[in-house]
């Protein structure tokens, strides 16, 4: 495992996630789609860091389900994590452009909570590898 590369991916993931939480807690009005975008980006980077830790090649994709399935080839990925990936997936591309995706405050809270769960799961997995 390339510990330095894994750390770098997780550091970048945490920056995206910290940005999402900061925007949610401090900006008014809240930029909901951008917050969800940062949640998707953080989740993508956590999954890519996991792939590196498993000595797998990173795919050039933003699709969280593709990344989770690659991880699943090597370790068990709980159904909850797969569901999180499916829900966060649209925020990676569609939220970059106006009128592509509609999110409300509940969606955004769910994105933040889901990213937190994925992050904690990924951190536990890293420690056991």
CSV table of N, CA and C in Angstrom, one decimal:
chain,number,residue,atom,x,y,z
A,1,UNK,N,0.9,-1.2,0.0
A,1,UNK,CA,0.0,0.0,0.0
A,1,UNK,C,0.9,1.2,0.0
A,2,UNK,N,0.5,2.2,-0.8
A,2,UNK,CA,1.2,3.5,-0.8
A,2,UNK,C,0.6,4.4,0.2
A,3,UNK,N,1.1,4.4,1.4
A,3,UNK,CA,0.5,5.2,2.5
A,3,UNK,C,0.4,6.7,2.2
A,4,UNK,N,1.4,7.2,1.6
A,4,UNK,CA,1.5,8.6,1.3
A,4,UNK,C,0.4,9.0,0.3
A,5,UNK,N,0.2,8.2,-0.8
A,5,UNK,CA,-0.8,8.5,-1.7
A,5,UNK,C,-2.2,8.4,-1.1
A,6,UNK,N,-2.4,7.3,-0.3
A,6,UNK,CA,-3.7,7.2,0.4
A,6,UNK,C,-4.0,8.4,1.3
A,7,UNK,N,-3.0,8.8,2.0
A,7,UNK,CA,-3.2,10.0,2.9
A,7,UNK,C,-3.5,11.2,2.1
A,8,UNK,N,-2.9,11.4,0.9
A,8,UNK,CA,-3.1,12.5,0.1
A,8,UNK,C,-4.6,12.5,-0.4
A,9,UNK,N,-5.1,11.4,-0.9
A,9,UNK,CA,-6.5,11.3,-1.3
A,9,UNK,C,-7.4,11.6,-0.2
A,10,UNK,N,-7.1,11.0,1.0
A,10,UNK,CA,-8.0,11.2,2.1
A,10,UNK,C,-8.0,12.7,2.6
A,11,UNK,N,-6.8,13.3,2.5
A,11,UNK,CA,-6.7,14.7,2.9
A,11,UNK,C,-7.5,15.6,1.9
A,12,UNK,N,-7.5,15.3,0.6
A,12,UNK,CA,-8.3,16.1,-0.3
A,12,UNK,C,-9.8,15.8,-0.1
A,13,UNK,N,-10.1,14.5,0.2
A,13,UNK,CA,-11.5,14.2,0.5
A,13,UNK,C,-12.0,15.0,1.7
A,14,UNK,N,-11.2,15.1,2.7
A,14,UNK,CA,-11.6,15.8,3.9
A,14,UNK,C,-11.7,17.3,3.6
A,15,UNK,N,-10.9,17.8,2.7
A,15,UNK,CA,-11.0,19.3,2.4
A,15,UNK,C,-12.4,19.5,1.7
A,16,UNK,N,-12.7,18.6,0.8
A,16,UNK,CA,-14.1,18.8,0.2
A,16,UNK,C,-15.2,18.7,1.2
A,17,UNK,N,-15.0,17.7,2.1
A,17,UNK,CA,-16.1,17.5,3.1
A,17,UNK,C,-16.1,18.7,4.1
A,18,UNK,N,-15.0,19.1,4.5
A,18,UNK,CA,-15.0,20.3,5.4
A,18,UNK,C,-15.6,21.5,4.7
A,19,UNK,N,-15.3,21.7,3.4
A,19,UNK,CA,-15.9,22.8,2.7
A,19,UNK,C,-17.4,22.7,2.6
A,20,UNK,N,-17.9,21.4,2.4
A,20,UNK,CA,-19.4,21.2,2.4
A,20,UNK,C,-20.0,21.6,3.7
A,21,UNK,N,-19.4,21.1,4.8
A,21,UNK,CA,-20.0,21.4,6.1
A,21,UNK,C,-19.9,22.9,6.4
A,22,UNK,N,-18.8,23.5,6.1
A,22,UNK,CA,-18.6,24.9,6.3
A,22,UNK,C,-19.7,25.7,5.6
A,23,UNK,N,-19.9,25.4,4.3
A,23,UNK,CA,-20.9,26.1,3.5
A,23,UNK,C,-22.3,25.9,4.1
A,24,UNK,N,-22.6,24.7,4.6
A,24,UNK,CA,-23.9,24.4,5.1
A,24,UNK,C,-24.1,25.2,6.4
A,25,UNK,N,-23.1,25.2,7.3
A,25,UNK,CA,-23.3,25.9,8.6
A,25,UNK,C,-23.1,27.4,8.6
A,26,UNK,N,-22.5,27.9,7.6
A,26,UNK,CA,-22.1,29.4,7.6
A,26,UNK,C,-22.6,30.3,6.5
A,27,UNK,N,-23.0,29.7,5.4
A,27,UNK,CA,-23.4,30.6,4.3
A,27,UNK,C,-24.9,30.7,4.2
A,28,UNK,N,-25.4,31.9,4.0
A,28,UNK,CA,-26.8,32.1,3.9
A,28,UNK,C,-27.1,33.1,2.8
A,29,UNK,N,-27.9,32.7,1.8
A,29,UNK,CA,-28.5,31.4,1.7
A,29,UNK,C,-27.5,30.3,1.4
A,30,UNK,N,-27.9,29.1,1.8
A,30,UNK,CA,-27.0,27.9,1.6
A,30,UNK,C,-26.9,27.5,0.1
A,31,UNK,N,-25.7,27.4,-0.4
A,31,UNK,CA,-25.6,26.9,-1.8
A,31,UNK,C,-25.8,25.4,-1.8
A,32,UNK,N,-27.0,24.9,-1.8
A,32,UNK,CA,-27.3,23.5,-1.6
A,32,UNK,C,-26.7,22.6,-2.6
A,33,UNK,N,-26.8,22.9,-3.9
A,33,UNK,CA,-26.3,22.1,-4.9
A,33,UNK,C,-24.7,22.0,-4.8
A,34,UNK,N,-24.1,23.1,-4.5
A,34,UNK,CA,-22.6,23.1,-4.4
A,34,UNK,C,-22.2,22.2,-3.1
A,35,UNK,N,-23.0,22.3,-2.1
A,35,UNK,CA,-22.7,21.5,-0.9
A,35,UNK,C,-22.8,20.0,-1.2
A,36,UNK,N,-23.8,19.6,-2.0
A,36,UNK,CA,-24.0,18.2,-2.4
A,36,UNK,C,-22.9,17.8,-3.3
A,37,UNK,N,-22.5,18.7,-4.2
A,37,UNK,CA,-21.3,18.5,-5.1
A,37,UNK,C,-20.1,18.1,-4.3
A,38,UNK,N,-19.8,18.9,-3.3
A,38,UNK,CA,-18.6,18.7,-2.5
A,38,UNK,C,-18.7,17.3,-1.7
A,39,UNK,N,-19.9,17.0,-1.3
A,39,UNK,CA,-20.1,15.7,-0.7
A,39,UNK,C,-19.8,14.5,-1.6
A,40,UNK,N,-20.3,14.7,-2.9
A,40,UNK,CA,-20.0,13.6,-3.9
A,40,UNK,C,-18.5,13.6,-4.1
A,41,UNK,N,-17.9,14.7,-4.3
A,41,UNK,CA,-16.4,14.8,-4.5
A,41,UNK,C,-15.6,14.2,-3.4
A,42,UNK,N,-16.0,14.5,-2.1
A,42,UNK,CA,-15.3,13.9,-1.0
A,42,UNK,C,-15.5,12.3,-1.0
A,43,UNK,N,-16.7,11.9,-1.3
A,43,UNK,CA,-16.9,10.4,-1.3
A,43,UNK,C,-16.1,9.8,-2.4
A,44,UNK,N,-16.0,10.4,-3.6
A,44,UNK,CA,-15.2,9.9,-4.7
A,44,UNK,C,-13.8,9.7,-4.3
A,45,UNK,N,-13.2,10.7,-3.6
A,45,UNK,CA,-11.8,10.7,-3.2
A,45,UNK,C,-11.6,9.7,-2.1
A,46,UNK,N,-12.5,9.5,-1.2
A,46,UNK,CA,-12.4,8.5,-0.2
A,46,UNK,C,-12.3,7.1,-0.8
A,47,UNK,N,-13.2,6.9,-1.8
A,47,UNK,CA,-13.2,5.6,-2.5
A,47,UNK,C,-11.9,5.4,-3.3
A,48,UNK,N,-11.4,6.4,-4.0
A,48,UNK,CA,-10.2,6.3,-4.7
A,48,UNK,C,-9.0,6.1,-3.8
A,49,UNK,N,-9.0,6.7,-2.6
A,49,UNK,CA,-8.0,6.4,-1.6
A,49,UNK,C,-8.0,4.9,-1.2
A,50,UNK,N,-9.2,4.4,-1.0
A,50,UNK,CA,-9.4,3.0,-0.7
A,50,UNK,C,-8.8,2.1,-1.8
A,51,UNK,N,-9.1,2.4,-3.0
A,51,UNK,CA,-8.6,1.6,-4.1
A,51,UNK,C,-7.1,1.6,-4.1
A,52,UNK,N,-6.5,2.7,-3.8
A,52,UNK,CA,-5.0,2.8,-3.7
A,52,UNK,C,-4.5,1.9,-2.6
A,53,UNK,N,-5.2,1.9,-1.4
A,53,UNK,CA,-4.8,1.1,-0.3
A,53,UNK,C,-4.9,-0.4,-0.6
A,54,UNK,N,-5.8,-0.7,-1.5
A,54,UNK,CA,-6.0,-2.1,-1.9
A,54,UNK,C,-5.1,-2.5,-3.1
A,55,UNK,N,-4.2,-1.6,-3.5
A,55,UNK,CA,-3.3,-1.8,-4.6
A,55,UNK,C,-4.1,-2.0,-5.9
A,56,UNK,N,-5.2,-1.3,-6.1
A,56,UNK,CA,-6.0,-1.3,-7.3
A,56,UNK,C,-5.7,0.0,-8.1
A,57,UNK,N,-5.8,-0.1,-9.4
A,57,UNK,CA,-5.7,1.1,-10.2
A,57,UNK,C,-6.9,1.9,-10.1
A,58,UNK,N,-6.7,3.2,-10.1
A,58,UNK,CA,-7.9,4.1,-10.0
A,58,UNK,C,-8.4,4.3,-11.4
A,59,UNK,N,-9.7,4.2,-11.6
A,59,UNK,CA,-10.4,4.5,-12.8
A,59,UNK,C,-10.6,6.0,-12.9
A,60,UNK,N,-10.5,6.5,-14.1
A,60,UNK,CA,-10.8,7.9,-14.3
A,60,UNK,C,-12.3,8.0,-14.5
A,61,UNK,N,-13.0,8.1,-13.4
A,61,UNK,CA,-14.5,8.2,-13.4
A,61,UNK,C,-14.9,9.0,-12.2
A,62,UNK,N,-16.1,9.6,-12.3
A,62,UNK,CA,-16.7,10.3,-11.2
A,62,UNK,C,-17.9,9.4,-10.6
A,63,UNK,N,-18.1,8.3,-11.2
A,63,UNK,CA,-19.2,7.4,-10.8
A,63,UNK,C,-18.9,6.6,-9.6
A,64,UNK,N,-19.5,7.0,-8.5
A,64,UNK,CA,-19.3,6.4,-7.2
A,64,UNK,C,-19.6,4.9,-7.2
A,65,UNK,N,-20.6,4.5,-7.9
A,65,UNK,CA,-21.0,3.1,-8.0
A,65,UNK,C,-19.9,2.2,-8.7
A,66,UNK,N,-19.3,2.8,-9.7
A,66,UNK,CA,-18.2,2.1,-10.4
A,66,UNK,C,-17.0,1.9,-9.4
A,67,UNK,N,-16.7,3.0,-8.7
A,67,UNK,CA,-15.6,2.9,-7.8
A,67,UNK,C,-15.9,1.9,-6.6
A,68,UNK,N,-17.1,2.0,-6.1
A,68,UNK,CA,-17.5,1.1,-5.0
A,68,UNK,C,-17.5,-0.4,-5.5
A,69,UNK,N,-17.9,-0.6,-6.7
A,69,UNK,CA,-17.8,-2.0,-7.2
A,69,UNK,C,-16.4,-2.5,-7.4
A,70,UNK,N,-15.5,-1.6,-7.7
A,70,UNK,CA,-14.1,-1.9,-7.8
A,70,UNK,C,-13.5,-2.3,-6.4
A,71,UNK,N,-13.9,-1.5,-5.4
A,71,UNK,CA,-13.5,-1.8,-4.0
A,71,UNK,C,-14.1,-3.2,-3.6
A,72,UNK,N,-15.4,-3.4,-4.0
A,72,UNK,CA,-16.1,-4.6,-3.6
A,72,UNK,C,-15.4,-5.9,-4.2
A,73,UNK,N,-14.6,-5.7,-5.2
A,73,UNK,CA,-13.9,-6.9,-5.8
A,73,UNK,C,-12.9,-7.4,-4.8
A,74,UNK,N,-12.4,-6.6,-3.9
A,74,UNK,CA,-11.4,-6.9,-2.9
A,74,UNK,C,-11.9,-7.1,-1.5
A,75,UNK,N,-12.9,-6.3,-1.1
A,75,UNK,CA,-13.4,-6.4,0.3
A,75,UNK,C,-14.9,-6.2,0.2
A,76,UNK,N,-15.5,-6.5,1.3
A,76,UNK,CA,-17.0,-6.4,1.5
A,76,UNK,C,-17.3,-4.9,1.5
A,77,UNK,N,-18.3,-4.5,0.7
A,77,UNK,CA,-18.8,-3.2,0.8
A,77,UNK,C,-20.3,-3.3,1.2
A,78,UNK,N,-20.6,-2.7,2.4
A,78,UNK,CA,-22.0,-2.8,2.9
A,78,UNK,C,-23.0,-2.2,2.0
A,79,UNK,N,-24.2,-2.8,1.9
A,79,UNK,CA,-25.2,-2.3,1.1
A,79,UNK,C,-25.5,-0.8,1.4
A,80,UNK,N,-25.4,-0.4,2.6
A,80,UNK,CA,-25.6,1.0,3.0
A,80,UNK,C,-24.6,1.9,2.2
A,81,UNK,N,-23.4,1.5,2.1
A,81,UNK,CA,-22.4,2.3,1.3
A,81,UNK,C,-22.8,2.4,-0.2
A,82,UNK,N,-23.2,1.3,-0.7
A,82,UNK,CA,-23.7,1.2,-2.1
A,82,UNK,C,-24.9,2.2,-2.3
A,83,UNK,N,-25.8,2.2,-1.4
A,83,UNK,CA,-26.9,3.1,-1.5
A,83,UNK,C,-26.5,4.5,-1.4
A,84,UNK,N,-25.6,4.8,-0.5
A,84,UNK,CA,-25.0,6.2,-0.4
A,84,UNK,C,-24.4,6.6,-1.7
A,85,UNK,N,-23.6,5.7,-2.3
A,85,UNK,CA,-23.0,6.0,-3.6
A,85,UNK,C,-24.1,6.3,-4.7
A,86,UNK,N,-25.1,5.5,-4.7
A,86,UNK,CA,-26.2,5.7,-5.7
A,86,UNK,C,-26.9,7.1,-5.5
A,87,UNK,N,-27.1,7.5,-4.3
A,87,UNK,CA,-27.8,8.8,-4.0
A,87,UNK,C,-26.9,10.0,-4.3
A,88,UNK,N,-25.6,9.9,-3.9
A,88,UNK,CA,-24.7,11.0,-4.1
A,88,UNK,C,-24.2,11.1,-5.6
A,89,UNK,N,-24.3,10.1,-6.3
A,89,UNK,CA,-23.8,10.0,-7.7
A,89,UNK,C,-24.2,11.2,-8.5
A,90,UNK,N,-25.5,11.5,-8.6
A,90,UNK,CA,-25.9,12.6,-9.5
A,90,UNK,C,-25.3,14.0,-9.2
A,91,UNK,N,-24.9,14.2,-7.9
A,91,UNK,CA,-24.4,15.5,-7.5
A,91,UNK,C,-23.0,15.7,-8.1
A,92,UNK,N,-22.3,14.7,-8.6
A,92,UNK,CA,-21.0,14.9,-9.1
A,92,UNK,C,-20.9,15.6,-10.5
A,93,UNK,N,-21.9,15.4,-11.3
A,93,UNK,CA,-21.9,15.9,-12.6
A,93,UNK,C,-23.1,16.9,-12.8
A,94,UNK,N,-24.3,16.5,-12.5
A,94,UNK,CA,-25.4,17.4,-12.7
A,94,UNK,C,-25.4,18.7,-11.9
A,95,UNK,N,-24.8,18.7,-10.7
A,95,UNK,CA,-24.9,19.9,-9.9
A,95,UNK,C,-23.9,20.9,-10.3
A,96,UNK,N,-23.1,20.6,-11.3
A,96,UNK,CA,-22.1,21.6,-11.8
A,96,UNK,C,-22.8,22.7,-12.7
A,97,UNK,N,-24.0,22.4,-13.1
A,97,UNK,CA,-24.6,23.3,-14.1
A,97,UNK,C,-26.0,23.7,-13.6
A,98,UNK,N,-26.4,24.9,-13.9
A,98,UNK,CA,-27.7,25.4,-13.4
A,98,UNK,C,-28.8,24.5,-14.0
A,99,UNK,N,-29.9,24.4,-13.2
A,99,UNK,CA,-31.1,23.7,-13.5
A,99,UNK,C,-30.9,22.2,-13.9
A,100,UNK,N,-29.8,21.6,-13.5
A,100,UNK,CA,-29.6,20.2,-13.8
A,100,UNK,C,-30.2,19.3,-12.7
A,101,UNK,N,-30.1,19.8,-11.5
A,101,UNK,CA,-30.6,18.9,-10.4
A,101,UNK,C,-31.2,19.9,-9.3
A,102,UNK,N,-32.2,19.4,-8.7
A,102,UNK,CA,-32.9,20.2,-7.7
A,102,UNK,C,-32.6,19.5,-6.3
A,103,UNK,N,-32.1,20.2,-5.4
A,103,UNK,CA,-32.0,19.7,-4.0
A,103,UNK,C,-32.6,20.6,-3.0
A,104,UNK,N,-33.1,20.1,-1.9
A,104,UNK,CA,-33.6,20.9,-0.9
A,104,UNK,C,-32.7,20.7,0.4
A,105,UNK,N,-33.1,21.3,1.5
A,105,UNK,CA,-32.3,21.3,2.7
A,105,UNK,C,-32.2,19.8,3.2
A,106,UNK,N,-33.3,19.1,3.1
A,106,UNK,CA,-33.3,17.7,3.5
A,106,UNK,C,-32.3,16.8,2.7
A,107,UNK,N,-32.3,17.0,1.4
A,107,UNK,CA,-31.3,16.3,0.5
A,107,UNK,C,-29.9,16.7,0.9
A,108,UNK,N,-29.7,17.9,1.2
A,108,UNK,CA,-28.4,18.4,1.6
A,108,UNK,C,-27.9,17.8,2.9
A,109,UNK,N,-28.8,17.8,3.9
A,109,UNK,CA,-28.5,17.2,5.2
A,109,UNK,C,-28.2,15.7,5.0
A,110,UNK,N,-29.0,15.0,4.2
A,110,UNK,CA,-28.7,13.6,3.9
A,110,UNK,C,-27.4,13.4,3.3
A,111,UNK,N,-27.0,14.3,2.3
A,111,UNK,CA,-25.7,14.2,1.6
A,111,UNK,C,-24.6,14.3,2.6
A,112,UNK,N,-24.7,15.3,3.5
A,112,UNK,CA,-23.6,15.5,4.5
A,112,UNK,C,-23.6,14.2,5.5
A,113,UNK,N,-24.7,13.8,6.0
A,113,UNK,CA,-24.7,12.6,6.9
A,113,UNK,C,-24.2,11.4,6.2
A,114,UNK,N,-24.6,11.2,4.9
A,114,UNK,CA,-24.1,10.0,4.2
A,114,UNK,C,-22.6,10.1,3.9
A,115,UNK,N,-22.1,11.2,3.6
A,115,UNK,CA,-20.7,11.4,3.4
A,115,UNK,C,-19.9,11.1,4.7
A,116,UNK,N,-20.5,11.5,5.8
A,116,UNK,CA,-19.9,11.2,7.1
A,116,UNK,C,-19.8,9.7,7.3
A,117,UNK,N,-20.9,9.0,7.0
A,117,UNK,CA,-20.9,7.5,7.2
A,117,UNK,C,-19.9,6.8,6.2
A,118,UNK,N,-19.9,7.3,5.0
A,118,UNK,CA,-18.9,6.7,4.0
A,118,UNK,C,-17.5,7.0,4.5
A,119,UNK,N,-17.2,8.2,5.0
A,119,UNK,CA,-15.9,8.6,5.5
A,119,UNK,C,-15.5,7.6,6.6
A,120,UNK,N,-16.4,7.5,7.6
A,120,UNK,CA,-16.0,6.7,8.8
A,120,UNK,C,-15.8,5.2,8.4
A,121,UNK,N,-16.6,4.7,7.5
A,121,UNK,CA,-16.4,3.3,7.0
A,121,UNK,C,-15.1,3.2,6.3
A,122,UNK,N,-14.7,4.1,5.4
A,122,UNK,CA,-13.4,4.1,4.7
A,122,UNK,C,-12.3,4.2,5.7
A,123,UNK,N,-12.4,5.0,6.7
A,123,UNK,CA,-11.3,5.1,7.7
A,123,UNK,C,-11.1,3.8,8.4
A,124,UNK,N,-12.2,3.2,8.8
A,124,UNK,CA,-12.1,1.9,9.5
A,124,UNK,C,-11.4,0.8,8.5
A,125,UNK,N,-11.8,0.8,7.3
A,125,UNK,CA,-11.3,-0.1,6.3
A,125,UNK,C,-9.8,0.1,6.2
A,126,UNK,N,-9.4,1.3,6.0
A,126,UNK,CA,-7.9,1.7,5.9
A,126,UNK,C,-7.1,1.1,7.1
A,127,UNK,N,-7.7,1.3,8.3
A,127,UNK,CA,-7.0,0.8,9.5
A,127,UNK,C,-6.8,-0.7,9.5
A,128,UNK,N,-7.7,-1.4,8.9
A,128,UNK,CA,-7.7,-2.9,8.9
A,128,UNK,C,-6.9,-3.5,7.8
A,129,UNK,N,-6.5,-2.7,6.8
A,129,UNK,CA,-5.7,-3.2,5.7
A,129,UNK,C,-4.2,-3.3,6.1
